[in-house]
mmCIF file of C-alpha atoms in Angstrom:
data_model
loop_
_atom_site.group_PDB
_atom_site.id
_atom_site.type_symbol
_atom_site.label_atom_id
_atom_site.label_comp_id
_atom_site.label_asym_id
_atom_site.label_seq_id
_atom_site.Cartn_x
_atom_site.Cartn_y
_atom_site.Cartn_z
ATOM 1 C CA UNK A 1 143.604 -3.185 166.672
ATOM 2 C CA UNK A 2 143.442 0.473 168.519
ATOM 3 C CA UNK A 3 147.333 0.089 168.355
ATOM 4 C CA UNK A 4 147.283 -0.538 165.022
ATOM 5 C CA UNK A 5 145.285 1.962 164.196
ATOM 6 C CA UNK A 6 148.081 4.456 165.385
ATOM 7 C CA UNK A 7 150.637 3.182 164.043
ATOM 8 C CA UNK A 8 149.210 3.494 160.611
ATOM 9 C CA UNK A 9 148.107 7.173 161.661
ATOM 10 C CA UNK A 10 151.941 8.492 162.773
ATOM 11 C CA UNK A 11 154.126 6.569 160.058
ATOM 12 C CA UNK A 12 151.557 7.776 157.414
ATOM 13 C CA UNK A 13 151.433 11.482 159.358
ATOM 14 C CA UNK A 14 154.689 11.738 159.981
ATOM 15 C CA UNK A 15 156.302 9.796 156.800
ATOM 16 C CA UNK A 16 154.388 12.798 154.517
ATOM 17 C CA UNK A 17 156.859 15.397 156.728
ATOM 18 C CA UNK A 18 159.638 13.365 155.673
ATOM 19 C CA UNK A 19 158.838 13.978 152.312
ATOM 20 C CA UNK A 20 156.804 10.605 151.265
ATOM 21 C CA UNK A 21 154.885 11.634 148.077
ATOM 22 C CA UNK A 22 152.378 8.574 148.275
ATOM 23 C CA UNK A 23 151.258 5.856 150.987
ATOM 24 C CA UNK A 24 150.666 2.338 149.699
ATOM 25 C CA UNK A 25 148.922 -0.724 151.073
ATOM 26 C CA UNK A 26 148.804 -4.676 149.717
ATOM 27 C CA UNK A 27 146.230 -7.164 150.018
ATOM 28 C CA UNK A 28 146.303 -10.438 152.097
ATOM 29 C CA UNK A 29 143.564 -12.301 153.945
ATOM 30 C CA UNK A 30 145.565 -15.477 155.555
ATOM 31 C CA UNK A 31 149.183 -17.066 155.287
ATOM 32 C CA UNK A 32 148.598 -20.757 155.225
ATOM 33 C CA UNK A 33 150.639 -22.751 156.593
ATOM 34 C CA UNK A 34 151.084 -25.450 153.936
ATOM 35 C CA UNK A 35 150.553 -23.472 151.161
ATOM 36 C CA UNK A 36 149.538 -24.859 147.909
ATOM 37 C CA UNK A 37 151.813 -22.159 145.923
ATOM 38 C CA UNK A 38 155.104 -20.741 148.385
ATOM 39 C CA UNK A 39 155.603 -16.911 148.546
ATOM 40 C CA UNK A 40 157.736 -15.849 144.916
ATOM 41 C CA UNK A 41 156.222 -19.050 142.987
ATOM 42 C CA UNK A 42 158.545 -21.415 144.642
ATOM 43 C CA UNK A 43 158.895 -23.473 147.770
ATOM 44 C CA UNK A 44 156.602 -24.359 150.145
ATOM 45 C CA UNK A 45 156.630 -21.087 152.400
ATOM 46 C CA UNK A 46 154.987 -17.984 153.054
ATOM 47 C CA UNK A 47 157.146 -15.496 154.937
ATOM 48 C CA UNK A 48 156.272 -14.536 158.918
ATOM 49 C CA UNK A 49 155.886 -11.015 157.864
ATOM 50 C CA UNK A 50 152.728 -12.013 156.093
ATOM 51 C CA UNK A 51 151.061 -13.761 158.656
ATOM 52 C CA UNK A 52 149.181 -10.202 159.679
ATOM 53 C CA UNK A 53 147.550 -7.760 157.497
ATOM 54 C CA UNK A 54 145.286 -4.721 158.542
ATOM 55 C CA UNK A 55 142.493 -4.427 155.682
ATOM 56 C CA UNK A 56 143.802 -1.972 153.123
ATOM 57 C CA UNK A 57 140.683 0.209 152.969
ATOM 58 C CA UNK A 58 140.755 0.383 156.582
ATOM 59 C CA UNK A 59 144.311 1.589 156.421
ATOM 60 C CA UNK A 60 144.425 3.496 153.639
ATOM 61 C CA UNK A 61 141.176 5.521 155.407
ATOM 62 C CA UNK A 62 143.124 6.174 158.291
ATOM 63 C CA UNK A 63 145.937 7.763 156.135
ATOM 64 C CA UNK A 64 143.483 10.070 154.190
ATOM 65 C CA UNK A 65 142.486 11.655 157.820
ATOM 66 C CA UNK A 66 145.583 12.439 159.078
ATOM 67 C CA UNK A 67 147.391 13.275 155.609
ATOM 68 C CA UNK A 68 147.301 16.181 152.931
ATOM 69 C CA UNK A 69 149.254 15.773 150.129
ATOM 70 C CA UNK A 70 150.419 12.141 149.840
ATOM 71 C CA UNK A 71 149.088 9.495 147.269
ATOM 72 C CA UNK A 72 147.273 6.897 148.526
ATOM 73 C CA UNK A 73 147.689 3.682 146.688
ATOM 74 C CA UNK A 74 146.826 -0.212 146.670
ATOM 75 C CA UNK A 75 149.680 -2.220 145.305
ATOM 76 C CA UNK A 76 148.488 -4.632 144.561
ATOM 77 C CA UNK A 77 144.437 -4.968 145.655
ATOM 78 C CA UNK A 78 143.205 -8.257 144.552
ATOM 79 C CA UNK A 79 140.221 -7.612 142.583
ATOM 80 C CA UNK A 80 138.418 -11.277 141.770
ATOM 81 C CA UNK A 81 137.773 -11.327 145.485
ATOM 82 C CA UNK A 82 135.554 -8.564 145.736
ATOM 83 C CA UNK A 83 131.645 -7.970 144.716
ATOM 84 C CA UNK A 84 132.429 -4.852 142.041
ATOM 85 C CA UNK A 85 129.626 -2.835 143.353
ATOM 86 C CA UNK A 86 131.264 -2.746 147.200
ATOM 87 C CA UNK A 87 134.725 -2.329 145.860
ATOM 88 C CA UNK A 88 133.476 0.540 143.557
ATOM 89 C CA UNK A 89 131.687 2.252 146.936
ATOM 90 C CA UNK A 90 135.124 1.096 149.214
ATOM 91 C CA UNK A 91 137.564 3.092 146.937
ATOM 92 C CA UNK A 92 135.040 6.145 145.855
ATOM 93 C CA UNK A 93 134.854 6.659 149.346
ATOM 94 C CA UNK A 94 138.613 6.555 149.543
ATOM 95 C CA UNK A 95 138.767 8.878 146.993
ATOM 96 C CA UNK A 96 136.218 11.234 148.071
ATOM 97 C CA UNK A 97 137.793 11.691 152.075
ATOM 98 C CA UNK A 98 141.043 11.895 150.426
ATOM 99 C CA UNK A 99 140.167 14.419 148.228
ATOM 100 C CA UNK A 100 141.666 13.082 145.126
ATOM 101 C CA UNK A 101 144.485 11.423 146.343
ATOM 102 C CA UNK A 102 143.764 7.515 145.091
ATOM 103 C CA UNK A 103 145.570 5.707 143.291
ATOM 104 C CA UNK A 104 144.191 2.134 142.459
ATOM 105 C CA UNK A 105 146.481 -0.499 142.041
ATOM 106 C CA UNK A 106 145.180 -4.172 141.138
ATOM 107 C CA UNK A 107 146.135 -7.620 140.383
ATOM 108 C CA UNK A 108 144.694 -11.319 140.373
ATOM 109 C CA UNK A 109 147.253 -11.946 143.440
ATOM 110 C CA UNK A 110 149.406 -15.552 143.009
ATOM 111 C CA UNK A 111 147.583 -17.260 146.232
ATOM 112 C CA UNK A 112 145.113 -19.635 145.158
ATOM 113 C CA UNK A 113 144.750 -20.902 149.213
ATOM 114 C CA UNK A 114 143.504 -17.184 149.493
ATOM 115 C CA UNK A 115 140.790 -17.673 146.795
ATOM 116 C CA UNK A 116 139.775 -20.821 148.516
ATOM 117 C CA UNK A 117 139.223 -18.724 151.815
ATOM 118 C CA UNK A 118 137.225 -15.868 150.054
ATOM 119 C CA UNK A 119 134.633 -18.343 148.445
ATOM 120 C CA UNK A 120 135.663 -17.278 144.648
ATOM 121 C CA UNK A 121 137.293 -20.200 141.816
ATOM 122 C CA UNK A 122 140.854 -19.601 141.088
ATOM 123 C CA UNK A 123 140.375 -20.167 137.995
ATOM 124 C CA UNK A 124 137.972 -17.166 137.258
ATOM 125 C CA UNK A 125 140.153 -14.675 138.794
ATOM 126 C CA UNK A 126 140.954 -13.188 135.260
ATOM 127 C CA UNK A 127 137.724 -13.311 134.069
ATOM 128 C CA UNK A 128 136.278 -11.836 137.656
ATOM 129 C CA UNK A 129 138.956 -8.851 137.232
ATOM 130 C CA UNK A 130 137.675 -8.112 133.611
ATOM 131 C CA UNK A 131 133.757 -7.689 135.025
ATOM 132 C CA UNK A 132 134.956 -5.642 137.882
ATOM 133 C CA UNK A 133 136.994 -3.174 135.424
ATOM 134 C CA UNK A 134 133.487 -2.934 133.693
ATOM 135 C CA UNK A 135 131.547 -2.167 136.365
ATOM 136 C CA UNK A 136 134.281 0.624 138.185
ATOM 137 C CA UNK A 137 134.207 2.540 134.945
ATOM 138 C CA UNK A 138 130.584 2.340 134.255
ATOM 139 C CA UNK A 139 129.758 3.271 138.095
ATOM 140 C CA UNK A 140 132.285 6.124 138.051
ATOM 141 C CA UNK A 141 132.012 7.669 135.315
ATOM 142 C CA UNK A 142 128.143 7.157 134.318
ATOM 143 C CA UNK A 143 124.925 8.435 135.941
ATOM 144 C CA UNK A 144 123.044 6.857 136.032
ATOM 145 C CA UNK A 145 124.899 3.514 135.644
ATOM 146 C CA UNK A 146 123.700 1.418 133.336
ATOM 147 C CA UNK A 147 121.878 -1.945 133.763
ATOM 148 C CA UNK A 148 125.242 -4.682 134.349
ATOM 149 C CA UNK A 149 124.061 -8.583 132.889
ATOM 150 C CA UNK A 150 127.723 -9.953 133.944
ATOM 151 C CA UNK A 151 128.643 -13.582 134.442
ATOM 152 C CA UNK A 152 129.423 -13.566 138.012
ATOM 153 C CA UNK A 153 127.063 -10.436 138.889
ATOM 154 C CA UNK A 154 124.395 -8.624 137.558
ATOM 155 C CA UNK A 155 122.174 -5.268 138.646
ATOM 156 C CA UNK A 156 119.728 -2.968 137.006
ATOM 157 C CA UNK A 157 119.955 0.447 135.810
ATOM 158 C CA UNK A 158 120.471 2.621 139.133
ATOM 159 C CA UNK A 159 121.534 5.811 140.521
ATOM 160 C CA UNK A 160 125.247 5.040 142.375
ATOM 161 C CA UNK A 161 126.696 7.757 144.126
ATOM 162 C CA UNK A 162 128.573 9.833 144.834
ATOM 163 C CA UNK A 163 131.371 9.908 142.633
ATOM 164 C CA UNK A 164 135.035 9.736 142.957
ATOM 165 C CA UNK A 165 136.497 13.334 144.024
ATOM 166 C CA UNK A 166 138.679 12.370 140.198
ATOM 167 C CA UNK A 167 137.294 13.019 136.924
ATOM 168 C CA UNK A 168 136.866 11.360 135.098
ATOM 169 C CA UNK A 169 138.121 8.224 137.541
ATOM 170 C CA UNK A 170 140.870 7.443 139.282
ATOM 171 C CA UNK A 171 143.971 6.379 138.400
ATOM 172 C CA UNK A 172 143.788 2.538 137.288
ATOM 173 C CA UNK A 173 147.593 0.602 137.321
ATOM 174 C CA UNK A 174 147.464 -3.157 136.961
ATOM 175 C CA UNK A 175 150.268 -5.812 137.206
ATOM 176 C CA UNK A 176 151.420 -6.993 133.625
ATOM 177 C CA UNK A 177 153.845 -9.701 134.135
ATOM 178 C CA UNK A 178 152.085 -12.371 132.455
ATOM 179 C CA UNK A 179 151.380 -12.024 128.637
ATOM 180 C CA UNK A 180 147.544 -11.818 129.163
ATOM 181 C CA UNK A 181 148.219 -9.712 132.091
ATOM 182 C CA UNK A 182 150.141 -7.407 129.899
ATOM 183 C CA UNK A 183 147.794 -7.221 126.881
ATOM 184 C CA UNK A 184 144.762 -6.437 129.787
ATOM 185 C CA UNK A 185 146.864 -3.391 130.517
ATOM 186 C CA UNK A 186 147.113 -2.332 127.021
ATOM 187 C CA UNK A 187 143.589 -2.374 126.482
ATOM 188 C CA UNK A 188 142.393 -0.969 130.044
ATOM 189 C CA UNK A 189 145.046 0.539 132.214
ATOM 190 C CA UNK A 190 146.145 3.705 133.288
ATOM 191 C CA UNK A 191 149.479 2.401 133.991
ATOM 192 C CA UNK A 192 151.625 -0.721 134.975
ATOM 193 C CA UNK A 193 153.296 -1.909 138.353
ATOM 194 C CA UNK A 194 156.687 -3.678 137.356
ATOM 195 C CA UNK A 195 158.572 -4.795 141.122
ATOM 196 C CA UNK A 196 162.353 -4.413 141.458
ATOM 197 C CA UNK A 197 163.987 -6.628 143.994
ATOM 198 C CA UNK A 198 166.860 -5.482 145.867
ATOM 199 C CA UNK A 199 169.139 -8.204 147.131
ATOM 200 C CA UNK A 200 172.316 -7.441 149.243
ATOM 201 C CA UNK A 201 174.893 -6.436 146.861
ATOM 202 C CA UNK A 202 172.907 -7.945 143.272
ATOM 203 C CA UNK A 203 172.598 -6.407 140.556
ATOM 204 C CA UNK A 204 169.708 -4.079 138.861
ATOM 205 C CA UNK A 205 168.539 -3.542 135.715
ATOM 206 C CA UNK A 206 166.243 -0.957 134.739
ATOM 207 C CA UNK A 207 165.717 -1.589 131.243
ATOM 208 C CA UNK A 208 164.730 -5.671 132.158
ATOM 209 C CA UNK A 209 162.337 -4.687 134.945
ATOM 210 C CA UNK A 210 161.133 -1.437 134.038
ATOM 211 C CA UNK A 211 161.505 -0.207 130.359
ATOM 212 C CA UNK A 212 160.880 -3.600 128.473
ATOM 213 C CA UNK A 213 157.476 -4.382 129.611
ATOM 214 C CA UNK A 214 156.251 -0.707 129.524
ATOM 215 C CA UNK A 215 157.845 -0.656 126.410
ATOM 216 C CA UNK A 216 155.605 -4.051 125.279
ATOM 217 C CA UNK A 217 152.434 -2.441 126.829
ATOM 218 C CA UNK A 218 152.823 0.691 125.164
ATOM 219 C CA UNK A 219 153.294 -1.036 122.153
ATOM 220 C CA UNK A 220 150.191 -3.536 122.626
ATOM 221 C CA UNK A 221 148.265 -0.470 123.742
ATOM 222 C CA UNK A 222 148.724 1.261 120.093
ATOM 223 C CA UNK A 223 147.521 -1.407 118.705
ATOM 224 C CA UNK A 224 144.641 -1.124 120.340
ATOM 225 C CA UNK A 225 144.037 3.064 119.569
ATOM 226 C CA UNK A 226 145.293 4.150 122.382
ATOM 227 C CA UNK A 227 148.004 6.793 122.616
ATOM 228 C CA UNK A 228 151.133 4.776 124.144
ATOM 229 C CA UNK A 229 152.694 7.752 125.909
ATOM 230 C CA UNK A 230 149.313 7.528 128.325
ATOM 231 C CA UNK A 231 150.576 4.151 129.374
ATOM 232 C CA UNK A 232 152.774 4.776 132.694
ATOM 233 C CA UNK A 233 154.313 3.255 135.416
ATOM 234 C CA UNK A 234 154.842 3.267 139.549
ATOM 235 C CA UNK A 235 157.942 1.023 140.475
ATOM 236 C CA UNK A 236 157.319 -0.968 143.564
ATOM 237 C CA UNK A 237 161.247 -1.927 145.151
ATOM 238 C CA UNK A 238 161.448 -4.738 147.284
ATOM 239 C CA UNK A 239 164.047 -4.926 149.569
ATOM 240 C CA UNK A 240 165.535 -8.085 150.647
ATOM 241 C CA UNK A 241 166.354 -8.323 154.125
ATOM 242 C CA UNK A 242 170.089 -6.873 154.504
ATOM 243 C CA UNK A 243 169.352 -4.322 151.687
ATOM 244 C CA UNK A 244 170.623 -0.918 153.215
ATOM 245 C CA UNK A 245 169.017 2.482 152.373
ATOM 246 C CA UNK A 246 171.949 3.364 149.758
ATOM 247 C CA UNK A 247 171.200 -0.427 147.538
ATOM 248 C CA UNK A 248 167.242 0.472 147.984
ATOM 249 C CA UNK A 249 168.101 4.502 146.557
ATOM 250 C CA UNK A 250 170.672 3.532 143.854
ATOM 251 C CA UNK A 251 167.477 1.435 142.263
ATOM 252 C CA UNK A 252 165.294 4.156 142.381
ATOM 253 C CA UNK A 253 168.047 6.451 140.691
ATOM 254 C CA UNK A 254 169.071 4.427 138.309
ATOM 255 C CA UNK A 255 165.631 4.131 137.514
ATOM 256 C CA UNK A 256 164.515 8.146 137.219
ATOM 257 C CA UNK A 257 167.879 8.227 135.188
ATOM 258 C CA UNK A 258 167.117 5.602 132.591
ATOM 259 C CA UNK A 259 163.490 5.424 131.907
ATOM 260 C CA UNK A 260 161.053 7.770 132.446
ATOM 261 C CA UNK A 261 159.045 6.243 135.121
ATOM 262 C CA UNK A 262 159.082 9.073 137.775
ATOM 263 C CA UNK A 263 156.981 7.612 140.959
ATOM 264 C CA UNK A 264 158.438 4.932 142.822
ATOM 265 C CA UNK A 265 157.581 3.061 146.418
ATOM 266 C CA UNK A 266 159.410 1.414 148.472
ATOM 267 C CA UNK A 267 158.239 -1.574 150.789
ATOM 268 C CA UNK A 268 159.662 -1.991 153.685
ATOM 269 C CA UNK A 269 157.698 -5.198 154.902
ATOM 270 C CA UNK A 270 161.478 -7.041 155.432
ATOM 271 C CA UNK A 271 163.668 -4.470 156.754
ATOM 272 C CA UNK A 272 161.449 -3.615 159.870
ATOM 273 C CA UNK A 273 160.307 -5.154 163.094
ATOM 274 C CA UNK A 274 156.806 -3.514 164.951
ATOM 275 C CA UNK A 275 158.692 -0.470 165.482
ATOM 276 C CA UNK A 276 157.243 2.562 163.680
ATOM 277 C CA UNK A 277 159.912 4.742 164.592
ATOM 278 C CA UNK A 278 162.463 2.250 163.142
ATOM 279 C CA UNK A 279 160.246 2.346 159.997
ATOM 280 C CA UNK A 280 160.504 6.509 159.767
ATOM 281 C CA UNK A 281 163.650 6.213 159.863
ATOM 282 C CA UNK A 282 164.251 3.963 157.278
ATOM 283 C CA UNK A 283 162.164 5.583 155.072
ATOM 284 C CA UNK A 284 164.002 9.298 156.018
ATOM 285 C CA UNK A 285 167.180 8.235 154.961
ATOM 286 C CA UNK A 286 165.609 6.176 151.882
ATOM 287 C CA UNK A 287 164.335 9.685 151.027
ATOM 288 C CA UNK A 288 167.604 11.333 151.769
ATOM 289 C CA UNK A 289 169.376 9.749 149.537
ATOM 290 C CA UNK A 290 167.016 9.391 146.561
ATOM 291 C CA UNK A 291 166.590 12.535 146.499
#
């Protein structure tokens, strides 16, 4: 764990040097081994690389101490699983050490073994993610908070502090690929988290993954009295194994150059070992050549 521990501290450290403008983190809490739903929505596998996972606020803590200027964001944090109240105080205190730097990325996750090993229904997830949105903005942005009556939890009228070092909040980006998913965004997000997936040598295009659904979301989100051009988006690339650093950058060009989604990430979970050192590199020349 101690080696861990500094290895998130020098790639997150030493990746800001590079020129990394944010630091992300996902979510996992086991890999089974006969999954009920494979990795991707098909087969019967979950990848090796997922068979370890630090705890995100752990992680993204250590990055806030040894980091000035980077983002620090959850892509995606699965939501249903956690009491609101704990996951309001786990990423205000995020926020707070940071200084401002969160970014909060969530999602309902695809992994209903996962729900089965956190103690909460699959089936309420969207329902659970809803309540929690309620209670983050009422917490953050209200004081004191008032009394929550909620279906899956409840608390009176309190004083919750302190506050997020954001005002009015920070930044809220959910995952919209499903049609509810998308019209949840409309109504209550900051911004969307569309994934591009880089295969050796396939082909990209950044008006499918990127500029159609922010397109519907805007949309769906004027129709709701919102102003559309608030809607936004953070690309998350996936790299296949094989990808090379020139595949991975062309995507995140061709993105800047034909929508106007100007923050992407890159994970790297397939194209590195345990090295950390092979990691900064990777992401130097990824940087390089975005650039």
């Amino acid at each position: 764990m101690e080696q861990q521990l500094d290895q998130v501290a020098h790639y997150a450290r030493e990746a800001e040097k590079l020129g990394a403008a944010s630091l992300w983190v996902g979510d996992r809490v086991l890999a089974a081994v006969q999954p009920a739903v494979g990795y991707g929505g098909s087969g019967d596998t979950i990848p090796w690389q997922m068979n370890a996972a630090l705890d995100p606020f752990v992680a993204l803590s250590v990055a806030a101490a040894v980091t000035e200027r980077a983002l620090l964001g959850t892509n995606t944090l699965i939501v249903p699983w956690y009491p609101p109240l704990l996951l309001a105080r786990s990423l205000t205190g995020i926020d707070v050490v940071s200084r401002g730097r969160l970014v909060a990325g969530f999602g309902t996750g695809w992994s209903p073994d996962e729900y089965e090993g956190v103690g909460v229904p699959w089936k309420e997830r969207g329902a659970r993610l809803d309540e929690c949105l309620d209670v983050l903005e009422s917490v953050w942005t209200s004081d004191p908070v008032a009394r929550h009556d909620g279906p899956h939890t409840s608390f009176p009228e309190a004083r919750i502090g302190p506050k997020p070092a954001q005002r009015p909040r920070p930044p809220v980006y959910l995952s919209a690929f499903a049609p509810a998913s998308r019209r949840r965004a409309a109504r209550r997000a900051d911004g969307i988290l569309p994934v591009a997936v880089v295969t050796p040598g396939g082909a990209y295009d950044p008006a499918e993954v990127v500029a159609a659904p922010l397109d519907q979301v805007r949309r769906l989100a004027e129709t709701e009295g919102r102003d559309p051009s608030a809607v936004r988006a953070i690309l998350r690339v996936n790299p296949a194994q094989g990808a090379t650093p020139q595949e991975i950058a062309d995507v995140i060009l061709r993105t800047r150059d034909a929508t106007d989604v100007e923050h992407a990430f890159v994970d790297l979970l397939y194209l590195v070992d345990q090295s950390t050192e092979q990691a900064l590199d990777l992401t130097g020349r990824i940087l390089d050549l975005a650039r």
